[in-house]
CSV table of C-alpha atoms and ligand atoms in Angstrom, one decimal:
chain,number,residue,atom,x,y,z
D,1,MET,CA,63.0,100.3,-75.3
D,2,ILE,CA,66.3,101.3,-76.9
D,3,GLN,CA,68.0,98.9,-79.3
D,4,LEU,CA,71.6,99.6,-80.2
D,5,VAL,CA,73.4,97.5,-82.7
D,6,ALA,CA,77.0,96.3,-82.3
D,7,SER,CA,78.5,95.8,-85.6
D,8,THR,CA,81.8,93.9,-85.7
D,9,ARG,CA,83.5,91.8,-88.3
D,10,SER,CA,82.8,88.6,-86.4
D,11,ARG,CA,79.2,89.3,-85.4
D,12,GLU,CA,76.4,91.9,-85.4
D,13,TYR,CA,74.2,91.8,-82.3
D,14,PRO,CA,71.7,93.9,-80.4
D,15,VAL,CA,72.3,95.7,-77.2
D,16,PHE,CA,68.9,96.3,-75.6
D,17,LEU,CA,68.8,99.0,-73.0
D,18,SER,CA,65.9,100.1,-70.8
D,19,GLU,CA,64.6,99.9,-67.2
D,20,GLY,CA,63.0,96.7,-66.3
D,21,LEU,CA,64.4,94.7,-69.3
D,22,LEU,CA,65.5,91.8,-67.1
D,23,ASP,CA,61.9,90.6,-67.2
D,24,GLU,CA,61.8,90.8,-71.0
D,25,THR,CA,65.0,88.6,-71.6
D,26,GLY,CA,63.1,85.5,-72.7
D,27,ARG,CA,60.9,87.4,-75.1
D,28,LEU,CA,63.9,89.3,-76.6
D,29,TRP,CA,66.0,86.1,-76.9
D,30,CYS,CA,63.2,84.3,-78.7
D,31,SER,CA,62.6,87.3,-80.9
D,32,LEU,CA,66.0,86.7,-82.3
D,33,GLY,CA,65.0,83.2,-83.4
D,34,ASN,CA,66.3,81.3,-80.4
D,35,ARG,CA,64.5,78.5,-78.5
D,36,ASP,CA,67.1,76.3,-77.1
D,37,LYS,CA,68.4,75.9,-73.6
D,38,VAL,CA,70.0,78.7,-71.7
D,39,VAL,CA,72.5,78.0,-68.9
D,40,VAL,CA,72.8,81.0,-66.6
D,41,ILE,CA,76.0,81.6,-64.8
D,42,ALA,CA,75.9,84.0,-61.8
D,43,ASP,CA,77.7,84.5,-58.6
D,44,ASP,CA,75.9,83.7,-55.3
D,45,ASN,CA,75.1,87.4,-54.5
D,46,VAL,CA,73.7,88.3,-58.0
D,47,ALA,CA,71.9,85.0,-58.2
D,48,ALA,CA,70.1,85.8,-54.9
D,49,LEU,CA,69.0,89.2,-56.3
D,50,HIS,CA,68.1,88.5,-59.9
D,51,LEU,CA,68.2,84.9,-60.9
D,52,ALA,CA,64.6,84.0,-60.1
D,53,ARG,CA,63.3,86.9,-62.3
D,54,LEU,CA,65.6,86.0,-65.2
D,55,ALA,CA,64.6,82.3,-65.0
D,56,GLU,CA,60.9,83.2,-64.9
D,57,SER,CA,61.3,85.4,-68.0
D,58,LEU,CA,63.1,82.6,-70.0
D,59,ALA,CA,60.7,79.9,-68.9
D,60,ALA,CA,57.7,82.1,-69.7
D,61,ALA,CA,59.0,82.3,-73.3
D,62,GLY,CA,59.3,78.6,-73.4
D,63,VAL,CA,63.1,78.4,-73.0
D,64,LYS,CA,64.6,75.6,-70.8
D,65,VAL,CA,66.8,77.1,-68.1
D,66,ASN,CA,69.6,75.8,-66.0
D,67,ALA,CA,71.7,77.8,-63.5
D,68,VAL,CA,75.2,77.4,-62.2
D,69,LYS,CA,76.4,79.5,-59.4
D,70,VAL,CA,80.0,80.5,-58.7
D,71,ARG,CA,81.7,82.3,-55.8
D,72,PRO,CA,81.8,86.1,-55.9
D,73,GLY,CA,85.1,87.8,-56.4
D,74,GLU,CA,88.0,88.2,-58.8
D,75,LYS,CA,89.6,84.8,-57.7
D,76,THR,CA,86.7,83.1,-59.5
D,77,LYS,CA,88.0,84.3,-62.8
D,78,SER,CA,90.5,81.3,-63.2
D,79,LEU,CA,91.2,78.5,-65.5
D,80,GLU,CA,90.3,76.1,-62.7
D,81,ASN,CA,86.8,77.6,-62.5
D,82,ALA,CA,86.5,77.5,-66.3
D,83,ALA,CA,87.3,73.8,-66.2
D,84,LEU,CA,84.6,73.2,-63.5
D,85,LEU,CA,82.1,75.1,-65.6
D,86,TYR,CA,82.9,72.9,-68.7
D,87,THR,CA,82.1,69.9,-66.6
D,88,ARG,CA,78.9,71.4,-65.4
D,89,LEU,CA,77.9,72.3,-68.9
D,90,PHE,CA,78.7,68.7,-70.0
D,91,ASP,CA,76.7,67.2,-67.1
D,92,LEU,CA,73.8,69.4,-68.1
D,93,LYS,CA,74.0,68.0,-71.6
D,94,THR,CA,74.6,71.4,-73.1
D,95,ARG,CA,74.7,71.3,-76.9
D,96,ARG,CA,76.2,73.6,-79.5
D,97,GLN,CA,72.9,75.4,-80.2
D,98,ASP,CA,72.4,76.2,-76.5
D,99,ALA,CA,73.4,79.4,-74.9
D,100,VAL,CA,75.4,80.5,-71.8
D,101,CYS,CA,74.0,83.6,-70.1
D,102,ALA,CA,76.4,85.7,-68.0
D,103,LEU,CA,74.3,87.4,-65.3
D,104,GLY,CA,76.7,89.6,-63.3
D,105,GLY,CA,79.5,92.1,-63.3
D,106,GLY,CA,82.9,92.0,-65.0
D,107,VAL,CA,84.2,88.8,-63.3
D,108,VAL,CA,81.2,86.7,-64.3
D,109,GLY,CA,80.9,88.3,-67.8
D,110,ASP,CA,84.6,87.5,-68.5
D,111,LEU,CA,84.5,84.0,-67.1
D,112,ALA,CA,81.2,82.9,-68.5
D,113,GLY,CA,82.1,84.6,-71.8
D,114,PHE,CA,85.4,82.7,-72.0
D,115,VAL,CA,83.6,79.4,-71.2
D,116,ALA,CA,81.0,80.1,-73.9
D,117,SER,CA,83.8,80.9,-76.4
D,118,THR,CA,85.5,77.6,-75.8
D,119,TYR,CA,83.0,75.0,-74.8
D,120,MET,CA,82.3,72.9,-77.9
D,121,ARG,CA,84.3,75.5,-79.8
D,122,GLY,CA,81.7,78.1,-79.0
D,123,VAL,CA,78.1,78.2,-77.9
D,124,LYS,CA,75.8,81.2,-77.9
D,125,LEU,CA,76.4,83.9,-75.4
D,126,ILE,CA,74.0,86.4,-73.7
D,127,GLN,CA,75.4,89.1,-71.5
D,128,ILE,CA,73.2,90.6,-68.8
D,129,PRO,CA,75.5,93.1,-67.0
D,130,THR,CA,74.5,94.0,-63.4
D,131,SER,CA,77.3,96.4,-62.4
D,132,LEU,CA,77.9,99.8,-63.8
D,133,LEU,CA,81.3,98.9,-65.0
D,134,SER,CA,80.0,95.9,-66.9
D,135,GLN,CA,77.0,97.9,-68.4
D,136,VAL,CA,79.2,100.6,-69.9
D,137,ASP,CA,82.3,98.5,-70.6
D,138,SER,CA,83.0,94.8,-70.2
D,139,SER,CA,79.7,93.3,-71.4
D,140,ILE,CA,80.2,94.8,-74.9
D,141,GLY,CA,83.0,94.4,-77.3
D,142,GLY,CA,83.8,90.7,-76.8
D,143,LYS,CA,86.8,90.7,-74.6
D,144,VAL,CA,86.4,87.5,-72.5
D,145,GLY,CA,89.0,85.7,-70.4
D,146,VAL,CA,90.5,84.6,-67.1
D,147,ASN,CA,93.4,85.5,-65.0
D,148,ILE,CA,96.5,83.4,-64.5
D,149,PRO,CA,98.5,83.5,-61.3
D,150,GLU,CA,101.2,85.6,-63.1
D,151,ALA,CA,98.8,88.3,-64.6
D,152,LYS,CA,95.3,89.4,-65.0
D,153,ASN,CA,93.3,88.8,-68.2
D,154,TYR,CA,96.2,86.9,-69.9
D,155,VAL,CA,94.2,84.0,-71.3
D,156,GLY,CA,91.1,84.8,-73.3
D,157,ALA,CA,89.5,85.5,-76.6
D,158,PHE,CA,87.6,88.0,-78.6
D,159,TYR,CA,84.1,86.5,-78.6
D,160,GLN,CA,81.2,88.8,-79.2
D,161,PRO,CA,77.9,88.0,-77.4
D,162,HIS,CA,74.8,87.2,-79.4
D,163,MET,CA,72.7,89.6,-77.3
D,164,VAL,CA,73.2,92.1,-74.5
D,165,VAL,CA,70.4,93.1,-72.1
D,166,THR,CA,71.2,96.2,-70.1
D,167,ASP,CA,68.7,97.0,-67.4
D,168,PRO,CA,69.8,100.2,-65.5
D,169,ASP,CA,67.3,99.3,-62.8
D,170,LEU,CA,69.7,96.5,-61.7
D,171,LEU,CA,72.1,99.3,-60.6
D,172,THR,CA,69.8,100.0,-57.6
D,173,THR,CA,70.9,96.8,-55.9
D,174,LEU,CA,74.6,97.7,-56.1
D,175,PRO,CA,76.5,98.7,-53.0
D,176,ARG,CA,77.2,102.4,-53.3
D,177,ARG,CA,80.9,101.8,-53.4
D,178,GLU,CA,80.6,99.6,-56.5
D,179,LEU,CA,78.4,102.1,-58.2
D,180,VAL,CA,81.0,104.9,-57.5
D,181,GLU,CA,83.8,102.7,-58.9
D,182,GLY,CA,81.9,102.2,-62.1
D,183,LEU,CA,81.6,105.9,-62.4
D,184,ALA,CA,85.3,106.1,-63.0
D,185,GLU,CA,84.7,104.4,-66.4
D,186,VAL,CA,81.8,106.9,-67.0
D,187,VAL,CA,84.2,109.8,-66.4
D,188,LYS,CA,86.6,108.2,-68.8
D,189,TYR,CA,83.9,108.2,-71.5
D,190,CYS,CA,83.1,111.9,-70.7
D,191,LEU,CA,86.8,112.8,-71.3
D,192,LEU,CA,86.9,110.7,-74.5
D,193,THR,CA,83.6,112.0,-75.9
D,194,GLY,CA,84.1,115.7,-75.4
D,195,ASP,CA,83.4,118.9,-73.4
D,196,ASP,CA,79.7,118.7,-73.9
D,197,PHE,CA,79.3,115.2,-72.2
D,198,PHE,CA,81.9,116.1,-69.6
D,199,SER,CA,80.1,119.4,-68.7
D,200,ASN,CA,76.7,117.7,-68.7
D,201,PHE,CA,77.9,115.0,-66.3
D,202,GLU,CA,79.7,117.6,-64.1
D,203,ALA,CA,76.4,119.5,-63.7
D,204,SER,CA,74.2,116.4,-63.1
D,205,TYR,CA,76.3,113.7,-61.4
D,206,GLU,CA,74.1,113.9,-58.3
D,207,GLU,CA,71.2,112.6,-60.4
D,208,PHE,CA,73.4,109.6,-61.3
D,209,LEU,CA,74.4,109.0,-57.7
D,210,SER,CA,70.8,109.1,-56.7
D,211,LEU,CA,70.0,106.8,-59.6
D,212,ASN,CA,67.4,109.0,-61.2
D,213,MET,CA,66.8,106.8,-64.2
D,214,ALA,CA,65.7,109.7,-66.4
D,215,TYR,CA,69.4,110.7,-66.2
D,216,VAL,CA,71.1,107.3,-65.7
D,217,GLU,CA,69.8,105.7,-68.9
D,218,PRO,CA,70.9,108.4,-71.4
D,219,VAL,CA,74.4,108.5,-69.7
D,220,VAL,CA,74.7,104.7,-69.9
D,221,ARG,CA,73.5,104.9,-73.5
D,222,ARG,CA,76.1,107.4,-74.5
D,223,CYS,CA,78.9,105.3,-73.0
D,224,ILE,CA,77.7,102.2,-74.8
D,225,GLU,CA,77.4,104.0,-78.1
D,226,TYR,CA,80.9,105.4,-77.8
D,227,LYS,CA,82.3,101.9,-77.1
D,228,LEU,CA,80.3,100.3,-79.9
D,229,ARG,CA,81.6,102.8,-82.4
D,230,ILE,CA,85.2,102.1,-81.3
D,231,VAL,CA,84.8,98.3,-81.3
D,232,SER,CA,83.2,98.4,-84.8
D,233,GLU,CA,86.3,100.2,-86.0
D,234,ASP,CA,88.9,97.9,-84.3
D,235,GLU,CA,87.3,94.8,-82.9
D,236,ARG,CA,90.6,93.0,-82.1
D,237,ASP,CA,92.4,95.9,-80.5
D,238,PHE,CA,95.1,96.6,-83.0
D,239,GLY,CA,94.8,100.3,-83.0
D,240,ARG,CA,91.9,102.6,-82.3
D,241,ARG,CA,90.4,100.5,-79.5
D,242,ALA,CA,93.3,101.5,-77.3
D,243,VAL,CA,91.6,104.8,-76.6
D,244,LEU,CA,89.4,102.9,-74.1
D,245,ASN,CA,92.6,102.5,-72.1
D,246,LEU,CA,92.7,106.2,-71.1
D,247,GLY,CA,93.8,106.3,-67.5
D,248,HIS,CA,94.5,102.6,-67.5
D,249,THR,CA,98.3,102.5,-67.9
D,250,VAL,CA,98.9,104.3,-64.6
D,251,GLY,CA,95.6,102.7,-63.2
D,252,HIS,CA,96.9,99.2,-63.8
D,253,GLY,CA,100.2,100.0,-62.2
D,254,ILE,CA,98.3,101.2,-59.1
D,255,GLU,CA,96.1,98.1,-59.0
D,256,ALA,CA,99.1,95.8,-59.3
D,257,ALA,CA,101.3,97.8,-56.8
D,258,GLY,CA,98.5,97.2,-54.3
D,259,ALA,CA,98.3,93.5,-55.1
D,260,TYR,CA,94.7,94.1,-56.4
D,261,LYS,CA,93.6,94.6,-52.8
D,262,ALA,CA,94.6,98.2,-51.9
D,263,TYR,CA,92.9,99.7,-54.9
D,264,SER,CA,89.9,98.4,-56.8
D,265,HIS,CA,89.9,98.9,-60.6
D,266,GLY,CA,87.6,101.9,-60.5
D,267,ARG,CA,89.6,103.7,-57.8
D,268,ALA,CA,92.9,103.0,-59.6
D,269,VAL,CA,91.4,104.2,-62.9
D,270,ALA,CA,90.2,107.5,-61.3
D,271,LEU,CA,93.8,108.2,-60.2
D,272,GLY,CA,95.1,107.1,-63.6
D,273,LEU,CA,92.7,109.5,-65.4
D,274,LEU,CA,94.0,112.3,-63.3
D,275,ALA,CA,97.6,111.4,-64.2
D,276,ALA,CA,96.7,111.1,-67.9
D,277,VAL,CA,94.9,114.5,-68.0
D,278,ARG,CA,97.9,116.2,-66.3
D,279,LEU,CA,100.3,114.5,-68.7
D,280,SER,CA,98.1,115.7,-71.5
D,281,THR,CA,98.7,119.2,-70.3
D,282,LYS,CA,102.5,118.7,-70.3
D,283,VAL,CA,102.6,116.9,-73.7
D,284,PHE,CA,99.8,118.5,-75.7
D,285,GLY,CA,99.0,121.7,-73.8
D,286,LEU,CA,95.6,120.6,-72.7
D,287,PRO,CA,94.4,123.5,-70.6
D,288,ASP,CA,95.1,123.1,-66.8
D,289,ARG,CA,91.5,123.8,-66.0
D,290,TYR,CA,90.5,120.3,-67.2
D,291,SER,CA,92.7,118.6,-64.6
D,292,GLU,CA,91.2,120.9,-62.0
D,293,ARG,CA,87.7,120.2,-63.1
D,294,LEU,CA,88.4,116.5,-63.2
D,295,GLN,CA,89.9,116.5,-59.7
D,296,SER,CA,86.9,118.3,-58.3
D,297,LEU,CA,84.5,115.9,-60.1
D,298,LEU,CA,86.3,112.8,-58.8
D,299,LEU,CA,86.2,114.2,-55.3
D,300,SER,CA,82.5,114.9,-55.6
D,301,LEU,CA,81.9,111.4,-56.7
D,302,GLY,CA,83.8,109.9,-53.8
D,303,LEU,CA,86.7,108.7,-56.0
D,304,PRO,CA,90.3,109.2,-54.9
D,305,VAL,CA,92.5,112.0,-56.1
D,306,ARG,CA,95.4,111.2,-54.0
D,307,LEU,CA,97.6,108.0,-54.0
D,308,GLU,CA,97.8,106.9,-50.4
D,309,GLU,CA,97.7,103.2,-50.1
D,310,VAL,CA,100.8,102.3,-52.3
D,311,ARG,CA,104.2,103.9,-52.9
D,312,PRO,CA,104.8,105.7,-56.2
D,313,ARG,CA,107.9,103.7,-56.8
D,314,ASP,CA,105.9,100.5,-56.6
D,315,VAL,CA,103.5,101.8,-59.1
D,316,LEU,CA,106.3,102.7,-61.5
D,317,ALA,CA,107.9,99.3,-61.0
D,318,ALA,CA,104.5,97.6,-61.7
D,319,MET,CA,104.1,99.7,-64.8
D,320,ALA,CA,107.5,98.8,-66.1
D,321,SER,CA,107.0,95.1,-65.5
D,322,ASP,CA,103.6,95.0,-67.1
D,323,LYS,CA,104.2,92.6,-69.9
D,324,LYS,CA,101.6,94.3,-72.0
D,325,SER,CA,103.7,97.4,-72.4
D,326,ASP,CA,107.3,97.6,-73.6
D,327,ASP,CA,108.4,100.1,-71.1
D,328,LEU,CA,107.2,102.6,-68.6
D,329,SER,CA,106.2,105.3,-71.0
D,330,ALA,CA,105.0,103.5,-74.1
D,331,ASN,CA,101.3,103.0,-75.0
D,332,MET,CA,99.9,105.8,-73.1
D,333,VAL,CA,96.6,107.4,-74.2
D,334,LEU,CA,96.5,111.1,-73.8
D,335,LEU,CA,94.1,113.9,-74.8
D,336,LYS,CA,94.9,116.7,-77.3
D,337,THR,CA,91.6,118.1,-76.0
D,338,LEU,CA,88.5,116.6,-74.6
D,339,GLY,CA,87.0,114.3,-77.3
D,340,GLU,CA,90.4,114.0,-79.1
D,341,PRO,CA,92.3,111.1,-77.6
D,342,VAL,CA,95.8,110.1,-79.0
D,343,THR,CA,97.0,106.5,-78.6
D,344,ASN,CA,100.5,105.1,-78.3
D,345,CYS,CA,102.0,108.3,-76.9
D,346,ASP,CA,105.6,107.8,-76.2
D,347,VAL,CA,105.9,109.9,-73.1
D,348,ASP,CA,109.2,110.7,-71.5
D,349,ALA,CA,109.6,108.3,-68.5
D,350,SER,CA,110.6,111.2,-66.2
D,351,LEU,CA,107.2,113.0,-67.0
D,352,VAL,CA,105.3,109.8,-66.0
D,353,LYS,CA,107.4,109.5,-62.8
D,354,ASP,CA,106.6,113.1,-61.9
D,355,GLN,CA,102.9,112.6,-62.4
D,356,VAL,CA,102.8,109.4,-60.3
D,357,GLU,CA,104.7,111.2,-57.6
D,358,ARG,CA,102.4,114.2,-57.8
D,359,LEU,CA,99.4,111.8,-57.2
D,360,ALA,CA,101.0,110.8,-53.9
D,361,GLU,CA,101.6,114.5,-53.0
D,362,GLY,CA,97.9,115.0,-53.6
D,363,ASP,CA,98.1,118.7,-54.7
G,401,LIG,N1,87.8,97.6,-71.7
G,401,LIG,C1,88.6,98.0,-72.8
G,401,LIG,C2,88.2,97.3,-74.0
G,401,LIG,O1,87.2,96.6,-74.1
G,401,LIG,O2,88.9,97.3,-75.0
């Protein structure tokens, strides 16, 4: 078993990573000195697949378990559902020393994490990510929250979990489409980490798609290690942590322009990465061959390389009205070279426009 350590100002916690670890959750939790009740929050789909094994593992270690199910889907990540969960925790007589366990992907991790951060001013939190996106990104680093009708992720907190259990075996139950979407974040880490990781993934992505665990586990590990390092430098996202937004400025614009229906997060980020790499060529002289290699990798993975479902001008309008950025061009993350991201690049708006339009042309 691999044990990584997340070291942040607010908390140090283990990230356990290995195949089959779901069955070890109870033992691992108790090994950290915990004995009190765990309330598992999962959506109906994930609960049907994995809840029984988790509950058995906790019970076998002598931990009392309750479970609360929520409906699958992004709509669940709301203040209304957080309020319903507070009531359920209250009815279950949950106390401050008890823990909430988020069993699921990004939606459940964010919602359950937010509830854990606020119920009784904070109870313990276990993250058990079941999607690729949550294993390499959202389950670590402590960003928790809900959406409001006006915008995604606008209400939340930085609340680090007390333990993360990452079992790559759980990826075998994911629909192929969801696995592929998570790969957009893996490709992001490849670009952020450097040519060696990028080339390695380019050569072996088929092993990942066929879920050869001998290959999947080290890739997931590398992504987690990168994020842990960044989060330990800048837990509250005042500077360095912004590198994790590579591809997300245009990506968020695409998601919003399609009303969060036309493009999932992963598919939008794939296009955003392509735009960011091409912009990096314009701004920093990153060799053209990287955008060509990226385009061919995204195609091989089944991710989009052409903007088809929304109009470029709607993407640009969504980017300009994104209240997290001051204007269209601010806050972009670009690459000087692979492994050398630069944050807060103030890119000329006309260059951004050109690249969004180029995505629609699909050349
Ligand atoms: N997903 C970006 C971050 O955690 O900062």
